[in-house]
Coordinates of C-alpha atoms in Angstrom, one line a residue:
Chain A
M1 CA 27.1 -31.5 -4.6
Y2 CA 26.1 -28.5 -6.7
K3 CA 27.6 -27.5 -10.0
A4 CA 27.8 -24.0 -11.4
R5 CA 25.5 -25.0 -14.2
H6 CA 22.8 -25.9 -11.7
A7 CA 23.0 -22.4 -10.2
W8 CA 22.8 -20.7 -13.6
G9 CA 20.0 -23.1 -14.7
F10 CA 17.9 -21.9 -11.8
L11 CA 18.9 -18.3 -12.2
S12 CA 18.5 -18.0 -15.9
L13 CA 14.7 -17.4 -16.3
P14 CA 14.4 -15.0 -13.4
M15 CA 17.5 -13.1 -14.3
L16 CA 16.3 -12.8 -17.9
L17 CA 13.1 -11.2 -16.7
L18 CA 15.0 -8.9 -14.3
L19 CA 17.3 -7.9 -17.2
I20 CA 14.4 -7.1 -19.4
F21 CA 12.1 -5.4 -17.0
T22 CA 14.5 -3.9 -14.4
F23 CA 18.2 -3.6 -15.4
I24 CA 17.7 -2.5 -19.0
P25 CA 14.9 -0.1 -18.2
S26 CA 17.0 1.6 -15.5
V27 CA 19.8 2.2 -18.0
M28 CA 17.3 3.2 -20.7
A29 CA 15.5 5.7 -18.5
F30 CA 18.8 7.5 -17.9
G31 CA 19.6 7.5 -21.6
L32 CA 16.1 8.6 -22.6
S33 CA 16.4 11.6 -20.3
F34 CA 19.1 13.0 -22.7
T35 CA 16.9 12.6 -25.8
S36 CA 13.8 14.3 -27.2
Y37 CA 12.1 10.9 -27.4
N38 CA 8.5 10.9 -28.6
P39 CA 7.1 7.8 -30.2
F40 CA 6.2 9.8 -33.3
R41 CA 9.5 11.5 -33.9
P42 CA 13.0 10.2 -34.6
L43 CA 15.2 9.8 -31.5
E44 CA 17.5 12.8 -31.1
F45 CA 20.2 13.4 -28.5
V46 CA 19.6 16.8 -26.8
G47 CA 22.1 16.8 -24.0
L48 CA 20.9 18.5 -20.8
T49 CA 18.0 20.3 -22.5
N50 CA 15.3 18.3 -20.8
Y51 CA 16.9 19.0 -17.4
V52 CA 17.3 22.7 -18.2
D53 CA 13.6 22.8 -19.4
A54 CA 12.4 21.2 -16.2
F55 CA 14.2 23.7 -14.1
Q56 CA 12.6 26.6 -16.1
S57 CA 9.1 25.2 -16.0
S58 CA 6.8 26.6 -13.4
L59 CA 4.7 23.4 -13.6
F60 CA 7.7 21.4 -12.5
Y61 CA 8.2 23.7 -9.5
S62 CA 4.6 23.7 -8.5
S63 CA 4.4 19.9 -8.7
M64 CA 7.6 19.6 -6.8
W65 CA 6.1 21.8 -4.1
N66 CA 2.9 19.8 -4.2
T67 CA 4.9 16.6 -3.6
I68 CA 6.9 18.1 -0.8
Y69 CA 3.8 19.6 0.9
Y70 CA 2.0 16.2 0.6
W71 CA 5.1 14.5 2.1
I72 CA 5.2 17.0 5.0
L73 CA 1.6 16.2 5.8
V74 CA 1.7 12.5 5.3
T75 CA 5.0 11.2 6.6
P76 CA 5.0 12.5 10.2
A77 CA 1.4 11.4 10.6
L78 CA 2.2 7.9 9.3
V79 CA 5.3 7.6 11.5
V80 CA 3.7 8.8 14.8
L81 CA 0.0 7.8 14.6
P82 CA 0.6 4.1 14.0
I83 CA 2.8 3.9 17.1
F84 CA -0.1 5.1 19.2
V85 CA -2.5 2.7 17.5
A86 CA 0.0 -0.2 17.8
I87 CA 0.3 0.4 21.5
L88 CA -3.5 0.4 21.8
V89 CA -3.9 -2.9 20.0
N90 CA -0.9 -4.5 21.7
Q91 CA -2.8 -4.7 25.0
K92 CA -4.6 -7.7 26.4
L93 CA -8.2 -6.6 25.7
K94 CA -11.2 -8.4 24.5
G95 CA -11.8 -7.9 20.8
V96 CA -8.5 -6.3 20.2
K97 CA -7.8 -8.7 17.3
L98 CA -10.9 -7.6 15.6
F99 CA -9.8 -3.9 15.8
R100 CA -6.5 -4.9 14.2
L101 CA -8.4 -6.4 11.3
V102 CA -10.7 -3.4 10.9
F103 CA -7.6 -1.0 11.0
Y104 CA -5.8 -3.2 8.5
F105 CA -8.6 -3.6 6.0
P106 CA -8.2 -0.2 4.1
V107 CA -4.7 -1.3 3.2
L108 CA -6.2 -3.9 0.9
V109 CA -8.7 -1.6 -0.8
S110 CA -7.6 -0.6 -4.3
V111 CA -6.9 3.0 -5.0
V112 CA -9.8 3.2 -7.4
V113 CA -12.2 2.2 -4.7
T114 CA -10.6 4.5 -2.2
A115 CA -10.8 7.4 -4.6
L116 CA -14.5 6.8 -5.1
L117 CA -15.3 6.5 -1.4
W118 CA -13.5 9.6 -0.4
K119 CA -14.8 11.8 -3.3
W120 CA -18.2 11.5 -1.7
M121 CA -16.8 12.0 1.8
F122 CA -15.2 15.2 0.7
A123 CA -18.1 16.5 -1.4
R124 CA -19.5 19.9 -0.6
E125 CA -22.6 18.2 0.9
G126 CA -20.6 15.2 2.1
I127 CA -20.1 13.9 5.5
I128 CA -16.8 15.6 6.3
N129 CA -18.4 19.0 5.9
Y130 CA -21.4 17.8 7.9
F131 CA -19.2 16.8 10.8
L132 CA -17.3 20.1 10.6
S133 CA -20.5 22.1 10.4
L134 CA -21.5 20.6 13.8
V135 CA -18.5 22.4 15.3
G136 CA -19.2 25.6 13.4
F137 CA -17.2 25.3 10.1
E138 CA -18.5 26.4 6.8
Q139 CA -19.0 24.1 3.8
I140 CA -15.9 23.8 1.7
G141 CA -15.4 22.1 -1.6
W142 CA -12.4 20.2 -0.4
L143 CA -11.3 18.6 -3.7
T144 CA -12.1 21.6 -5.8
G145 CA -10.2 24.2 -3.8
S146 CA -6.5 24.6 -4.6
T147 CA -5.5 25.1 -1.0
T148 CA -7.5 22.2 0.5
V149 CA -7.0 19.5 -2.1
I150 CA -3.5 18.4 -0.9
P151 CA -4.5 18.2 2.8
A152 CA -7.6 16.2 1.8
L153 CA -5.5 13.8 -0.3
A154 CA -3.0 13.5 2.6
F155 CA -5.9 12.6 4.9
V156 CA -7.0 9.8 2.6
T157 CA -3.5 8.4 2.4
I158 CA -3.2 8.4 6.2
W159 CA -6.6 6.8 6.5
Q160 CA -5.6 4.1 4.1
G161 CA -2.0 3.6 5.3
F162 CA -2.0 3.8 9.1
G163 CA -3.0 0.1 9.5
Y164 CA -0.1 -1.0 7.4
Y165 CA 2.5 0.7 9.5
M166 CA 0.6 -0.3 12.7
L167 CA 1.5 -3.9 11.9
F168 CA 5.1 -3.0 11.4
Y169 CA 5.2 -1.4 14.8
L170 CA 3.3 -4.2 16.4
A171 CA 5.9 -6.7 15.1
S172 CA 8.6 -4.6 16.7
L173 CA 6.6 -4.0 20.0
Q174 CA 6.3 -7.7 20.5
G175 CA 10.1 -7.8 20.6
V176 CA 10.2 -5.4 23.7
P177 CA 10.8 -7.5 26.9
K178 CA 7.8 -7.4 29.1
D179 CA 9.8 -7.2 32.4
L180 CA 11.0 -3.7 31.4
Y181 CA 7.4 -2.5 31.7
E182 CA 6.8 -4.4 34.9
A183 CA 9.9 -2.9 36.4
A184 CA 8.8 0.6 35.3
E185 CA 5.4 0.1 36.8
L186 CA 6.8 -1.0 40.1
D187 CA 8.7 2.2 40.1
G188 CA 5.5 4.1 39.6
A189 CA 5.9 5.1 35.9
G190 CA 2.7 6.2 34.3
F191 CA 1.5 5.5 30.7
W192 CA 3.4 8.3 29.0
Q193 CA 6.6 7.7 31.0
K194 CA 6.6 4.1 30.3
H195 CA 6.2 4.5 26.5
F196 CA 8.6 7.5 26.3
H197 CA 11.4 5.8 28.2
I198 CA 11.0 2.3 27.1
T199 CA 8.8 1.8 24.0
I200 CA 10.2 4.6 21.8
P201 CA 13.8 3.9 22.4
M202 CA 13.2 0.1 21.9
I203 CA 11.4 0.5 18.6
K204 CA 13.7 3.2 17.2
P205 CA 15.0 1.1 14.3
M206 CA 11.4 0.5 13.2
I207 CA 10.6 4.3 13.4
F208 CA 13.6 4.9 11.1
F209 CA 12.4 2.2 8.7
V210 CA 8.9 3.6 8.6
T211 CA 10.2 7.1 8.1
V212 CA 12.2 5.9 5.1
I213 CA 9.5 3.8 3.4
S214 CA 6.7 6.3 4.1
T215 CA 8.9 9.1 2.7
M216 CA 9.5 7.0 -0.5
G217 CA 5.9 6.2 -0.7
A218 CA 4.8 9.9 -0.4
F219 CA 7.3 11.0 -3.1
K220 CA 6.1 8.4 -5.5
E221 CA 2.4 8.6 -5.0
F222 CA 0.3 9.6 -8.0
T223 CA -2.3 7.0 -8.6
L224 CA -4.5 8.5 -5.8
M225 CA -4.2 11.9 -7.5
L226 CA -4.8 10.4 -10.9
T227 CA -8.0 8.7 -9.9
M228 CA -9.4 11.2 -7.3
T229 CA -8.6 14.6 -8.8
G230 CA -6.8 14.0 -12.0
G231 CA -4.2 16.4 -10.6
G232 CA -6.6 19.4 -10.5
P233 CA -7.9 21.9 -9.8
L234 CA -5.5 23.7 -12.1
N235 CA -2.7 21.3 -11.4
S236 CA -2.8 22.1 -7.6
S237 CA -2.7 18.3 -6.8
T238 CA -0.3 17.4 -9.6
T239 CA 2.7 15.6 -7.9
V240 CA 6.0 15.1 -9.7
V241 CA 5.2 11.5 -10.7
L242 CA 1.8 12.5 -11.9
L243 CA 3.5 15.1 -14.0
V244 CA 5.9 12.4 -15.3
F245 CA 2.9 10.2 -16.1
K246 CA 1.1 13.0 -17.9
E247 CA 4.1 14.1 -19.9
A248 CA 5.0 10.6 -20.9
F249 CA 1.6 9.1 -21.7
E250 CA -0.6 12.0 -22.4
R251 CA 1.7 14.4 -24.2
L252 CA 4.2 11.7 -25.2
N253 CA 7.2 13.7 -24.2
M254 CA 9.0 10.6 -23.0
G255 CA 12.5 12.1 -22.9
Y256 CA 11.4 15.1 -20.9
A257 CA 9.4 12.8 -18.6
S258 CA 12.5 10.6 -18.0
A259 CA 14.5 13.7 -17.0
I260 CA 11.9 14.7 -14.5
S261 CA 11.7 11.2 -13.0
F262 CA 15.5 11.3 -12.6
I263 CA 15.4 14.6 -10.8
L264 CA 12.8 13.1 -8.4
F265 CA 15.0 10.0 -7.9
A266 CA 17.8 12.3 -6.8
V267 CA 15.5 14.2 -4.5
I268 CA 14.3 11.0 -2.9
M269 CA 17.9 9.8 -2.4
L270 CA 18.8 13.2 -0.8
V271 CA 15.8 13.2 1.5
T272 CA 16.6 9.6 2.6
L273 CA 20.2 10.4 3.3
V274 CA 19.1 13.5 5.4
N275 CA 16.6 11.3 7.3
Q276 CA 19.3 8.8 7.9
R277 CA 21.6 11.5 9.3
L278 CA 19.0 12.9 11.5
L279 CA 17.5 9.7 12.8
D280 CA 20.4 7.4 12.9
K281 CA 22.7 9.5 15.2
N282 CA 22.9 6.7 17.6
P283 CA 24.3 3.6 15.8
N284 CA 23.3 1.3 18.6
A285 CA 19.6 2.2 18.6
Chain B
M1 CA -24.5 -1.2 9.8
A2 CA -27.8 0.3 10.8
Q3 CA -26.9 0.1 14.5
S4 CA -23.6 1.7 14.2
A5 CA -24.6 5.3 14.1
P6 CA -26.2 5.4 17.5
K7 CA -23.6 3.1 18.9
E8 CA -21.0 5.8 18.9
T9 CA -22.9 8.2 21.0
Q10 CA -24.5 5.6 23.2
T11 CA -22.9 3.1 25.5
P12 CA -19.1 2.7 25.9
T13 CA -18.2 6.2 24.8
G14 CA -20.7 7.8 27.1
A15 CA -19.3 5.9 30.0
V16 CA -15.7 6.6 29.2
V17 CA -16.3 10.4 28.9
K18 CA -17.6 10.3 32.5
H19 CA -14.8 8.2 33.9
F20 CA -11.9 9.8 32.2
P21 CA -11.7 13.3 33.6
S22 CA -12.6 12.3 37.1
P23 CA -9.4 12.3 39.1
E24 CA -10.7 10.1 41.9
P25 CA -9.6 6.7 40.7
K26 CA -6.1 8.0 40.1
R27 CA -5.8 9.7 43.4
Q28 CA -7.1 6.8 45.4
G29 CA -4.3 5.0 43.6
S30 CA -5.8 1.6 43.6
Y31 CA -3.9 -0.5 41.0
R32 CA -7.1 -2.1 39.9
S33 CA -9.1 1.0 39.2
R34 CA -6.2 2.5 37.4
K35 CA -6.2 -0.6 35.2
L36 CA -9.9 -0.3 34.7
S37 CA -9.8 3.3 33.6
Q38 CA -7.0 2.6 31.3
K39 CA -9.0 -0.2 29.7
L40 CA -11.9 2.2 29.2
I41 CA -9.8 4.9 27.7
S42 CA -8.3 2.3 25.3
Y43 CA -11.7 1.2 24.2
F44 CA -12.7 4.8 23.7
F45 CA -9.8 5.4 21.3
L46 CA -10.2 2.1 19.6
L47 CA -13.8 2.9 18.8
V48 CA -13.1 6.4 17.6
I49 CA -10.4 5.1 15.2
A50 CA -12.5 2.2 14.1
S51 CA -15.4 4.5 13.2
I52 CA -13.1 6.7 11.1
T53 CA -12.0 3.5 9.4
V54 CA -15.4 2.1 8.8
I55 CA -17.6 5.2 8.1
P56 CA -16.6 5.5 4.4
F57 CA -17.5 1.9 3.8
L58 CA -20.8 2.2 5.7
W59 CA -21.6 5.3 3.7
T60 CA -21.0 3.5 0.4
I61 CA -23.1 0.5 1.4
S62 CA -25.9 2.9 2.5
T63 CA -25.7 4.9 -0.7
S64 CA -25.7 1.7 -2.8
L65 CA -29.0 0.7 -1.2
K66 CA -30.8 3.9 -1.6
S67 CA -33.6 4.3 -4.1
Q68 CA -34.2 7.4 -6.3
N69 CA -36.5 8.8 -3.6
D70 CA -33.6 9.2 -1.2
A71 CA -31.2 12.1 -1.7
V72 CA -27.6 10.9 -1.7
F73 CA -26.3 14.1 -0.2
S74 CA -28.3 15.7 2.4
I75 CA -27.7 17.8 5.6
P76 CA -27.8 16.0 8.0
P77 CA -26.6 13.0 6.1
S78 CA -29.0 10.0 6.2
F79 CA -27.2 6.7 6.9
I80 CA -30.3 4.6 6.7
P81 CA -32.2 4.4 3.4
S82 CA -35.8 5.0 3.8
Q83 CA -36.4 2.0 1.6
V84 CA -33.7 -0.5 1.0
T85 CA -33.4 -1.5 -2.6
F86 CA -31.0 -3.7 -4.6
E87 CA -32.0 -2.1 -7.9
N88 CA -28.6 -0.3 -8.2
Y89 CA -26.8 -3.6 -8.0
I90 CA -29.0 -5.1 -10.7
T91 CA -28.6 -2.0 -12.9
V92 CA -24.8 -2.1 -12.6
W93 CA -24.7 -5.9 -13.2
N94 CA -26.9 -5.5 -16.3
T95 CA -25.0 -2.5 -17.7
L96 CA -21.5 -3.6 -17.3
P97 CA -19.9 -7.1 -17.8
I98 CA -19.1 -7.4 -14.1
P99 CA -18.6 -11.2 -14.2
L100 CA -16.1 -10.7 -17.1
Y101 CA -14.2 -8.1 -15.2
L102 CA -14.0 -10.3 -12.1
W103 CA -12.9 -13.2 -14.3
N104 CA -10.1 -11.1 -15.9
S105 CA -9.0 -10.1 -12.4
V106 CA -8.9 -13.7 -11.3
I107 CA -6.7 -14.7 -14.3
L108 CA -4.4 -11.7 -13.8
T109 CA -4.1 -12.4 -10.1
F110 CA -3.7 -16.2 -10.5
F111 CA -0.6 -15.6 -12.7
G112 CA 0.5 -12.6 -10.8
V113 CA 0.7 -14.8 -7.7
L114 CA 2.0 -18.1 -9.3
L115 CA 4.8 -16.6 -11.3
P116 CA 6.6 -14.7 -8.5
L117 CA 6.3 -17.8 -6.3
I118 CA 8.1 -20.1 -8.7
L119 CA 10.5 -17.5 -10.3
C120 CA 11.6 -15.9 -7.1
A121 CA 12.2 -19.3 -5.5
F122 CA 14.2 -20.3 -8.6
A123 CA 16.4 -17.3 -8.2
A124 CA 16.7 -17.5 -4.4
F125 CA 17.6 -21.2 -4.2
P126 CA 21.1 -21.0 -5.8
L127 CA 21.7 -17.6 -4.1
A128 CA 21.1 -19.2 -0.7
R129 CA 22.4 -22.7 -1.0
M130 CA 25.1 -22.9 -3.7
Q131 CA 28.7 -21.7 -4.1
F132 CA 29.5 -20.4 -7.5
K133 CA 31.5 -17.7 -9.2
G134 CA 29.5 -14.5 -9.5
R135 CA 27.1 -15.3 -6.7
N136 CA 27.7 -12.1 -4.7
L137 CA 27.7 -9.9 -7.8
V138 CA 24.3 -11.3 -8.9
F139 CA 22.8 -10.9 -5.4
L140 CA 24.2 -7.4 -5.0
S141 CA 22.8 -6.3 -8.4
I142 CA 19.4 -7.6 -7.4
V143 CA 19.5 -5.8 -4.1
A144 CA 20.6 -2.6 -5.8
T145 CA 17.5 -2.6 -8.0
M146 CA 15.4 -2.2 -4.9
M147 CA 16.7 1.3 -4.7
I148 CA 15.3 2.3 -8.1
P149 CA 11.6 3.2 -7.9
N150 CA 9.3 1.6 -10.4
E151 CA 8.2 5.1 -11.4
V152 CA 11.6 5.7 -12.9
T153 CA 11.5 2.7 -15.1
M154 CA 7.8 3.0 -16.0
I155 CA 8.5 4.6 -19.4
P156 CA 11.2 2.2 -20.7
V157 CA 9.2 -0.8 -19.4
Y158 CA 6.2 0.4 -21.4
L159 CA 8.4 0.9 -24.5
I160 CA 9.9 -2.6 -24.0
I161 CA 6.5 -4.2 -23.8
N162 CA 5.5 -2.4 -26.9
Q163 CA 8.7 -3.7 -28.7
L164 CA 8.0 -7.2 -27.6
G165 CA 4.6 -7.0 -29.1
L166 CA 2.8 -7.6 -25.8
M167 CA 0.7 -4.4 -25.9
G168 CA -2.9 -5.2 -25.2
S169 CA -2.2 -8.7 -23.7
F170 CA -2.4 -10.1 -20.3
T171 CA 1.2 -11.2 -20.6
G172 CA 2.2 -7.6 -20.9
V173 CA 0.4 -6.8 -17.7
I174 CA 1.8 -9.8 -15.8
L175 CA 5.4 -10.2 -16.9
P176 CA 6.9 -6.9 -15.5
G177 CA 5.9 -7.9 -12.0
A178 CA 6.8 -11.6 -12.3
V179 CA 10.1 -11.4 -10.6
T180 CA 10.7 -8.8 -7.8
A181 CA 13.9 -8.1 -5.9
L182 CA 11.9 -8.2 -2.7
G183 CA 10.5 -11.6 -3.5
I184 CA 14.0 -13.0 -4.2
F185 CA 15.3 -11.4 -1.0
L186 CA 12.5 -12.9 1.2
M187 CA 12.8 -16.3 -0.5
R188 CA 16.6 -16.3 0.0
Q189 CA 16.2 -15.7 3.7
A190 CA 13.8 -18.7 3.9
F191 CA 16.1 -21.1 2.0
M192 CA 19.0 -20.0 4.2
G193 CA 17.2 -21.4 7.2
I194 CA 17.1 -25.0 6.0
P195 CA 19.7 -27.3 7.7
K196 CA 22.5 -28.7 5.4
E197 CA 21.6 -32.3 6.4
V198 CA 18.3 -32.1 4.6
E199 CA 19.8 -31.7 1.1
E200 CA 22.6 -34.1 1.9
S201 CA 20.3 -36.9 2.8
A202 CA 18.2 -36.2 -0.2
V203 CA 21.3 -36.5 -2.5
I204 CA 22.3 -39.8 -0.8
D205 CA 18.8 -41.1 -1.5
G206 CA 19.5 -40.4 -5.1
A207 CA 17.5 -37.3 -5.8
N208 CA 18.6 -35.2 -8.7
I209 CA 18.8 -31.5 -8.4
W210 CA 15.3 -31.0 -9.9
Q211 CA 13.7 -33.4 -7.5
L212 CA 15.7 -32.0 -4.7
F213 CA 14.3 -28.6 -5.4
W214 CA 10.7 -29.5 -6.0
K215 CA 10.2 -32.4 -3.6
I216 CA 12.4 -31.2 -0.7
M217 CA 13.4 -27.6 -0.8
F218 CA 10.4 -25.9 -2.2
P219 CA 7.9 -27.5 0.3
M220 CA 10.2 -26.5 3.2
V221 CA 9.8 -22.8 2.6
K222 CA 6.0 -22.9 2.6
P223 CA 5.6 -20.2 5.2
M224 CA 7.5 -17.7 3.1
L225 CA 5.7 -18.8 0.0
G226 CA 2.5 -18.0 1.8
T227 CA 3.8 -14.5 2.7
L228 CA 4.9 -13.9 -0.8
A229 CA 1.6 -15.2 -2.2
I230 CA -0.4 -12.8 -0.1
L231 CA 1.8 -9.8 -0.9
S232 CA 1.5 -10.6 -4.7
F233 CA -2.2 -11.2 -4.4
I234 CA -2.8 -7.8 -2.9
A235 CA -0.6 -6.2 -5.5
S236 CA -2.1 -8.0 -8.5
W237 CA -5.8 -7.7 -7.5
N238 CA -5.5 -4.0 -6.9
N239 CA -3.1 -3.4 -9.8
F240 CA -4.4 -0.3 -11.7
L241 CA -1.5 1.3 -13.5
W242 CA -0.3 -1.5 -15.8
P243 CA -3.6 -2.7 -17.0
F244 CA -4.5 1.0 -17.5
L245 CA -1.5 1.5 -19.7
I246 CA -1.2 -1.9 -21.4
L247 CA -4.8 -3.0 -22.1
N248 CA -6.9 -1.2 -24.6
D249 CA -9.7 -3.7 -25.2
P250 CA -12.5 -3.1 -22.5
T251 CA -13.4 -6.8 -22.5
M252 CA -10.0 -7.5 -21.0
Y253 CA -10.3 -5.0 -18.2
P254 CA -9.9 -6.3 -14.6
I255 CA -12.4 -5.1 -12.0
T256 CA -10.2 -2.1 -10.9
L257 CA -10.3 -0.7 -14.5
G258 CA -13.9 -1.7 -14.9
L259 CA -14.7 0.4 -12.0
Y260 CA -12.8 3.4 -13.3
Q261 CA -14.8 2.9 -16.5
L262 CA -18.0 2.9 -14.4
E263 CA -17.3 6.3 -13.1
G264 CA -17.3 7.6 -16.6
T265 CA -20.4 5.7 -17.6
F266 CA -22.6 6.8 -14.7
V267 CA -20.9 10.2 -14.1
T268 CA -23.4 11.6 -11.6
N269 CA -25.3 8.6 -10.5
T270 CA -23.6 8.1 -7.2
R271 CA -25.9 5.2 -6.2
L272 CA -24.8 3.1 -9.1
I273 CA -21.1 3.8 -8.7
A274 CA -21.5 3.0 -5.0
A275 CA -23.0 -0.3 -5.9
G276 CA -20.1 -1.0 -8.3
A277 CA -17.6 -0.1 -5.7
M278 CA -19.2 -2.6 -3.3
I279 CA -19.2 -5.3 -6.0
A280 CA -15.5 -4.7 -6.4
L281 CA -14.9 -4.7 -2.6
I282 CA -16.8 -8.0 -1.9
P283 CA -14.2 -10.5 -3.3
I284 CA -11.3 -9.0 -1.4
L285 CA -13.3 -8.7 1.8
L286 CA -14.3 -12.4 1.6
V287 CA -10.7 -13.5 0.9
F288 CA -9.5 -11.4 3.8
I289 CA -12.0 -12.8 6.2
A290 CA -11.2 -16.3 5.2
L291 CA -7.4 -15.8 5.3
Q292 CA -7.0 -12.9 7.8
R293 CA -4.5 -14.7 9.9
Y294 CA -2.2 -15.2 6.9
F295 CA -2.7 -11.6 5.8
I296 CA -1.5 -10.3 9.1
E297 CA 1.4 -12.8 9.2
A298 CA 2.5 -11.8 5.7
A299 CA 2.6 -8.2 6.6
Y300 CA 4.6 -9.0 9.8
S301 CA 7.2 -11.1 8.0
S302 CA 7.7 -8.5 5.3
S303 CA 8.1 -5.8 7.9
V304 CA 10.5 -7.7 10.1
K305 CA 12.7 -9.0 7.3
G306 CA 12.2 -6.4 4.5

């Protein structure tokens, strides 16, 4: 019925675009990382110099640390909190669908708008400080303090992202057989017991999935930093990808930037593999 | 929004706080009262989370409606402007070419949705339904690219667009995202679900391959097309990085970039920036309200299958 030329006919255009914008760039990125490429200078092969430079640069280490710190704050929250929210909105309650929509809406808001909204929330005379002052905290310039900027950015990410993962968990909660809960209730299981012994084991594959994708997301985030703090104050919110971006498009050190992006790629792979080892011990889960 | 501030401290929350710590309903053990208290606790948490979600938006709306007489930042913060004014909206509208920005966003989003729908379906159709040499290799290489983050290929893609002479054009913004591995993957799943008899009967009726695709197969994967359309819509409408890198002519900016500009233009005038942010938010809010069911379904199917 079908001939090979039909298959290639359909595949040709999409494959051409993938070739130009995905396959070739992947190889090119690797190649560039061994050169001193800068649009205004001739291409020169420099071997491992870029990698050596990166590992000798304090800015590289501090942005790696910023990225890891941000990941440590963001990922556990985005793995655990949405489970709780999904259980809440998975109940038969009046108006629960409206809550789902409200929780999901921030997902759709562009990073630029999010950045603007939260700049005001985190301002010295902003609402966050006001609420904190009610319980006796002092006013802090959240985004201008080098120790508070990453936690503040992490909070914004959690605010924007929990609705997204809530839907993931909701999809997986709806696959849990109802009679399991009924049986547990007859045995007198309370709220926590039910969810610890039934829900969590049943949605384990989704927990693993969310851990992996929120980890990748956290390691790759930089648009929020770019639009909200520009990486400051004094690079204290410069993440690795933001460093890549600045090196490539502001300082035009494209070879060096490519090397850093490859180091990051290796780190993401490593973290994902470790995650997999830790979370996927039980292959049947 | 004016009512929301008192709402939190008033009704349901107050009632819950009273009910929650009292051990009586639990001890008496009546199933019904346990259910009732569970409901109230649920509503309490739902309202707390909802207010955290909504407050930044309410604050922005309120700021955008404040006149010069109202302080933007004050302790305690004032949610309700002493005098509601639309002046800020008018100023923003008159200072920046907002309709042009919105129009640019519409064009970029239109092609940013249309191209992936057609091209991912093109690629997925043979991968799902045809036997040919090299099929597995092609599919595996597509799936493998899902492992490489866009951030790694950002620099080469930029250089390639430059080489192709697409710098400063809408084409340069749209093309890199026109085919995605995830899109092909999702469409392939959808095509695999179509029964074999459908294509056989179409061939017996004399359809050629092109008609078979457009008239029979393409319409049969509508639900997944809807999912992909919504995912691409969100990505295109909010796209910031590529327009930022590729476009240099401000008259070609989409609304996201326009807003980023706005911040530079009105540096300290928070009221005007807030009005601009609201203008940027309204279109996506309207689309979301109109199509909410599909948005939720799209997120579901991408989570279950992706």
